[in-house]
mmCIF file with all atom_site columns, C-alpha atoms in Angstrom:
data_model
loop_
_atom_site.group_PDB
_atom_site.id
_atom_site.type_symbol
_atom_site.label_atom_id
_atom_site.label_alt_id
_atom_site.label_comp_id
_atom_site.label_asym_id
_atom_site.label_entity_id
_atom_site.label_seq_id
_atom_site.pdbx_PDB_ins_code
_atom_site.Cartn_x
_atom_site.Cartn_y
_atom_site.Cartn_z
_atom_site.occupancy
_atom_site.B_iso_or_equiv
_atom_site.pdbx_formal_charge
_atom_site.auth_seq_id
_atom_site.auth_comp_id
_atom_site.auth_asym_id
_atom_site.auth_atom_id
_atom_site.pdbx_PDB_model_num
ATOM 1  C CA . UNK A 1 1  ? 112.670 146.203 61.681 1.00 98.00 ? 84  UNK A CA 1
ATOM 2  C CA . UNK A 1 2  ? 111.606 144.177 58.671 1.00 98.00 ? 85  UNK A CA 1
ATOM 3  C CA . UNK A 1 3  ? 112.443 145.216 55.101 1.00 98.00 ? 86  UNK A CA 1
ATOM 4  C CA . UNK A 1 4  ? 111.061 143.793 51.873 1.00 98.00 ? 87  UNK A CA 1
ATOM 5  C CA . UNK A 1 5  ? 112.553 145.030 48.603 1.00 98.00 ? 88  UNK A CA 1
ATOM 6  C CA . UNK A 1 6  ? 111.195 144.302 45.136 1.00 97.00 ? 89  UNK A CA 1
ATOM 7  C CA . UNK A 1 7  ? 112.002 145.694 41.731 1.00 97.00 ? 90  UNK A CA 1
ATOM 8  C CA . UNK A 1 8  ? 109.082 147.146 39.762 1.00 94.00 ? 91  UNK A CA 1
ATOM 9  C CA . UNK A 1 9  ? 108.810 148.917 36.422 1.00 92.00 ? 92  UNK A CA 1
ATOM 10 C CA . UNK A 1 10 ? 108.846 152.195 38.363 1.00 88.00 ? 93  UNK A CA 1
ATOM 11 C CA . UNK A 1 11 ? 111.980 151.289 40.344 1.00 94.00 ? 94  UNK A CA 1
ATOM 12 C CA . UNK A 1 12 ? 112.726 149.785 43.735 1.00 97.00 ? 95  UNK A CA 1
ATOM 13 C CA . UNK A 1 13 ? 109.695 149.330 46.006 1.00 97.00 ? 96  UNK A CA 1
ATOM 14 C CA . UNK A 1 14 ? 110.621 149.099 49.688 1.00 98.00 ? 97  UNK A CA 1
ATOM 15 C CA . UNK A 1 15 ? 108.242 148.015 52.446 1.00 98.00 ? 98  UNK A CA 1
ATOM 16 C CA . UNK A 1 16 ? 109.427 148.610 56.016 1.00 98.00 ? 99  UNK A CA 1
ATOM 17 C CA . UNK A 1 17 ? 107.664 147.787 59.259 1.00 98.00 ? 100 UNK A CA 1
ATOM 18 C CA . UNK A 1 18 ? 108.364 147.369 62.942 1.00 98.00 ? 101 UNK A CA 1
ATOM 19 C CA . UNK A 1 19 ? 108.509 143.692 63.867 1.00 97.00 ? 102 UNK A CA 1
ATOM 20 C CA . UNK A 1 20 ? 105.624 143.998 66.334 1.00 97.00 ? 103 UNK A CA 1
ATOM 21 C CA . UNK A 1 21 ? 103.129 145.303 63.740 1.00 98.00 ? 104 UNK A CA 1
ATOM 22 C CA . UNK A 1 22 ? 103.531 142.513 61.171 1.00 97.00 ? 105 UNK A CA 1
ATOM 23 C CA . UNK A 1 23 ? 100.206 140.710 60.832 1.00 97.00 ? 106 UNK A CA 1
ATOM 24 C CA . UNK A 1 24 ? 98.271  143.428 62.656 1.00 97.00 ? 107 UNK A CA 1
ATOM 25 C CA . UNK A 1 25 ? 95.361  145.551 61.421 1.00 97.00 ? 108 UNK A CA 1
ATOM 26 C CA . UNK A 1 26 ? 94.999  149.179 62.478 1.00 97.00 ? 109 UNK A CA 1
ATOM 27 C CA . UNK A 1 27 ? 91.903  151.329 62.035 1.00 95.00 ? 110 UNK A CA 1
ATOM 28 C CA . UNK A 1 28 ? 91.202  155.042 62.295 1.00 92.00 ? 111 UNK A CA 1
ATOM 29 C CA . UNK A 1 29 ? 87.791  156.379 61.219 1.00 92.00 ? 112 UNK A CA 1
ATOM 30 C CA . UNK A 1 30 ? 87.298  155.138 57.608 1.00 92.00 ? 113 UNK A CA 1
ATOM 31 C CA . UNK A 1 31 ? 90.944  154.087 57.236 1.00 91.00 ? 114 UNK A CA 1
ATOM 32 C CA . UNK A 1 32 ? 92.054  150.480 57.725 1.00 95.00 ? 115 UNK A CA 1
ATOM 33 C CA . UNK A 1 33 ? 95.660  149.308 57.382 1.00 96.00 ? 116 UNK A CA 1
ATOM 34 C CA . UNK A 1 34 ? 96.644  145.628 57.474 1.00 97.00 ? 117 UNK A CA 1
ATOM 35 C CA . UNK A 1 35 ? 100.361 144.905 57.690 1.00 98.00 ? 118 UNK A CA 1
ATOM 36 C CA . UNK A 1 36 ? 100.432 141.665 55.718 1.00 97.00 ? 119 UNK A CA 1
ATOM 37 C CA . UNK A 1 37 ? 103.231 139.122 55.621 1.00 96.00 ? 120 UNK A CA 1
ATOM 38 C CA . UNK A 1 38 ? 102.838 139.027 51.837 1.00 96.00 ? 121 UNK A CA 1
ATOM 39 C CA . UNK A 1 39 ? 103.684 142.722 51.380 1.00 97.00 ? 122 UNK A CA 1
ATOM 40 C CA . UNK A 1 40 ? 105.776 143.634 54.435 1.00 97.00 ? 123 UNK A CA 1
ATOM 41 C CA . UNK A 1 41 ? 107.346 140.289 55.302 1.00 96.00 ? 124 UNK A CA 1
ATOM 42 C CA . UNK A 1 42 ? 111.028 140.087 54.549 1.00 95.00 ? 125 UNK A CA 1
ATOM 43 C CA . UNK A 1 43 ? 114.390 140.294 56.224 1.00 96.00 ? 126 UNK A CA 1
ATOM 44 C CA . UNK A 1 44 ? 114.855 141.478 59.813 1.00 97.00 ? 127 UNK A CA 1
ATOM 45 C CA . UNK A 1 45 ? 117.540 144.162 59.683 1.00 98.00 ? 128 UNK A CA 1
ATOM 46 C CA . UNK A 1 46 ? 119.090 146.933 61.767 1.00 97.00 ? 129 UNK A CA 1
ATOM 47 C CA . UNK A 1 47 ? 118.395 150.649 61.370 1.00 97.00 ? 130 UNK A CA 1
ATOM 48 C CA . UNK A 1 48 ? 121.412 151.202 59.084 1.00 98.00 ? 131 UNK A CA 1
ATOM 49 C CA . UNK A 1 49 ? 120.074 148.647 56.599 1.00 98.00 ? 132 UNK A CA 1
ATOM 50 C CA . UNK A 1 50 ? 116.643 150.325 56.687 1.00 98.00 ? 133 UNK A CA 1
ATOM 51 C CA . UNK A 1 51 ? 118.236 153.686 55.899 1.00 98.00 ? 134 UNK A CA 1
ATOM 52 C CA . UNK A 1 52 ? 120.217 152.139 53.023 1.00 98.00 ? 135 UNK A CA 1
ATOM 53 C CA . UNK A 1 53 ? 117.049 150.584 51.565 1.00 98.00 ? 136 UNK A CA 1
ATOM 54 C CA . UNK A 1 54 ? 115.079 153.820 51.855 1.00 98.00 ? 137 UNK A CA 1
ATOM 55 C CA . UNK A 1 55 ? 117.935 155.724 50.190 1.00 97.00 ? 138 UNK A CA 1
ATOM 56 C CA . UNK A 1 56 ? 117.620 153.461 47.120 1.00 97.00 ? 139 UNK A CA 1
ATOM 57 C CA . UNK A 1 57 ? 113.812 153.348 47.061 1.00 97.00 ? 140 UNK A CA 1
ATOM 58 C CA . UNK A 1 58 ? 111.703 154.863 44.301 1.00 97.00 ? 141 UNK A CA 1
ATOM 59 C CA . UNK A 1 59 ? 108.614 154.078 46.383 1.00 97.00 ? 142 UNK A CA 1
ATOM 60 C CA . UNK A 1 60 ? 108.380 153.078 50.048 1.00 98.00 ? 143 UNK A CA 1
ATOM 61 C CA . UNK A 1 61 ? 105.609 152.108 52.445 1.00 98.00 ? 144 UNK A CA 1
ATOM 62 C CA . UNK A 1 62 ? 106.570 152.436 56.097 1.00 98.00 ? 145 UNK A CA 1
ATOM 63 C CA . UNK A 1 63 ? 104.529 151.219 59.071 1.00 98.00 ? 146 UNK A CA 1
ATOM 64 C CA . UNK A 1 64 ? 105.257 151.240 62.782 1.00 98.00 ? 147 UNK A CA 1
ATOM 65 C CA . UNK A 1 65 ? 106.224 153.939 65.227 1.00 97.00 ? 148 UNK A CA 1
ATOM 66 C CA . UNK A 1 66 ? 109.978 153.304 65.168 1.00 98.00 ? 149 UNK A CA 1
ATOM 67 C CA . UNK A 1 67 ? 110.199 152.711 61.405 1.00 98.00 ? 150 UNK A CA 1
ATOM 68 C CA . UNK A 1 68 ? 108.333 155.933 60.620 1.00 98.00 ? 151 UNK A CA 1
ATOM 69 C CA . UNK A 1 69 ? 110.285 157.921 63.230 1.00 98.00 ? 152 UNK A CA 1
ATOM 70 C CA . UNK A 1 70 ? 113.536 156.694 61.647 1.00 98.00 ? 153 UNK A CA 1
ATOM 71 C CA . UNK A 1 71 ? 112.328 157.738 58.170 1.00 98.00 ? 154 UNK A CA 1
ATOM 72 C CA . UNK A 1 72 ? 111.500 161.208 59.540 1.00 98.00 ? 155 UNK A CA 1
ATOM 73 C CA . UNK A 1 73 ? 114.804 161.508 61.448 1.00 98.00 ? 156 UNK A CA 1
ATOM 74 C CA . UNK A 1 74 ? 116.775 160.582 58.318 1.00 97.00 ? 157 UNK A CA 1
ATOM 75 C CA . UNK A 1 75 ? 114.878 163.074 56.144 1.00 97.00 ? 158 UNK A CA 1
ATOM 76 C CA . UNK A 1 76 ? 113.032 160.601 53.910 1.00 97.00 ? 159 UNK A CA 1
ATOM 77 C CA . UNK A 1 77 ? 109.572 161.655 55.141 1.00 96.00 ? 160 UNK A CA 1
ATOM 78 C CA . UNK A 1 78 ? 108.266 165.018 56.334 1.00 95.00 ? 161 UNK A CA 1
ATOM 79 C CA . UNK A 1 79 ? 106.629 164.663 59.728 1.00 96.00 ? 162 UNK A CA 1
ATOM 80 C CA . UNK A 1 80 ? 103.611 166.626 58.437 1.00 96.00 ? 163 UNK A CA 1
ATOM 81 C CA . UNK A 1 81 ? 102.913 163.737 56.030 1.00 95.00 ? 164 UNK A CA 1
ATOM 82 C CA . UNK A 1 82 ? 102.800 160.995 58.658 1.00 97.00 ? 165 UNK A CA 1
ATOM 83 C CA . UNK A 1 83 ? 99.433  159.361 59.290 1.00 95.00 ? 166 UNK A CA 1
ATOM 84 C CA . UNK A 1 84 ? 98.388  158.063 62.673 1.00 95.00 ? 167 UNK A CA 1
ATOM 85 C CA . UNK A 1 85 ? 96.344  154.924 62.094 1.00 96.00 ? 168 UNK A CA 1
ATOM 86 C CA . UNK A 1 86 ? 95.001  153.488 65.310 1.00 95.00 ? 169 UNK A CA 1
ATOM 87 C CA . UNK A 1 87 ? 97.956  152.692 67.543 1.00 95.00 ? 170 UNK A CA 1
ATOM 88 C CA . UNK A 1 88 ? 100.661 153.020 64.877 1.00 97.00 ? 171 UNK A CA 1
ATOM 89 C CA . UNK A 1 89 ? 102.152 155.372 62.310 1.00 97.00 ? 172 UNK A CA 1
ATOM 90 C CA . UNK A 1 90 ? 102.194 155.068 58.519 1.00 98.00 ? 173 UNK A CA 1
ATOM 91 C CA . UNK A 1 91 ? 104.078 156.981 55.846 1.00 98.00 ? 174 UNK A CA 1
ATOM 92 C CA . UNK A 1 92 ? 104.733 156.672 52.152 1.00 96.00 ? 175 UNK A CA 1
ATOM 93 C CA . UNK A 1 93 ? 107.666 157.841 50.104 1.00 95.00 ? 176 UNK A CA 1
ATOM 94 C CA . UNK A 1 94 ? 107.579 158.549 46.374 1.00 94.00 ? 177 UNK A CA 1
ATOM 95 C CA . UNK A 1 95 ? 110.791 159.755 44.793 1.00 90.00 ? 178 UNK A CA 1
ATOM 96 C CA . UNK A 1 96 ? 110.208 161.626 41.539 1.00 83.00 ? 179 UNK A CA 1
ATOM 97 C CA . UNK A 1 97 ? 113.008 161.544 38.996 1.00 70.00 ? 180 UNK A CA 1
#
């Protein structure tokens, strides 16, 4: 998976995607999701590193079947809040403090 971390005024923003979705566009009805190199491009890491990043995130955007499934399995995202966009999954995390 690919992780991109950046500090913002609101805290750590983490973008995670499966390697095979980077650069792809997915569409479902009126919804279009483009997984850009600019936003999602970053370091290729293992699942443990993804979990560590998500644990520190104030905000996270997660795209790709495996990345979203991992976020659900680890309790970061409720499965009911996962969107199916075309042939992939998308979820967002916002940690309120």
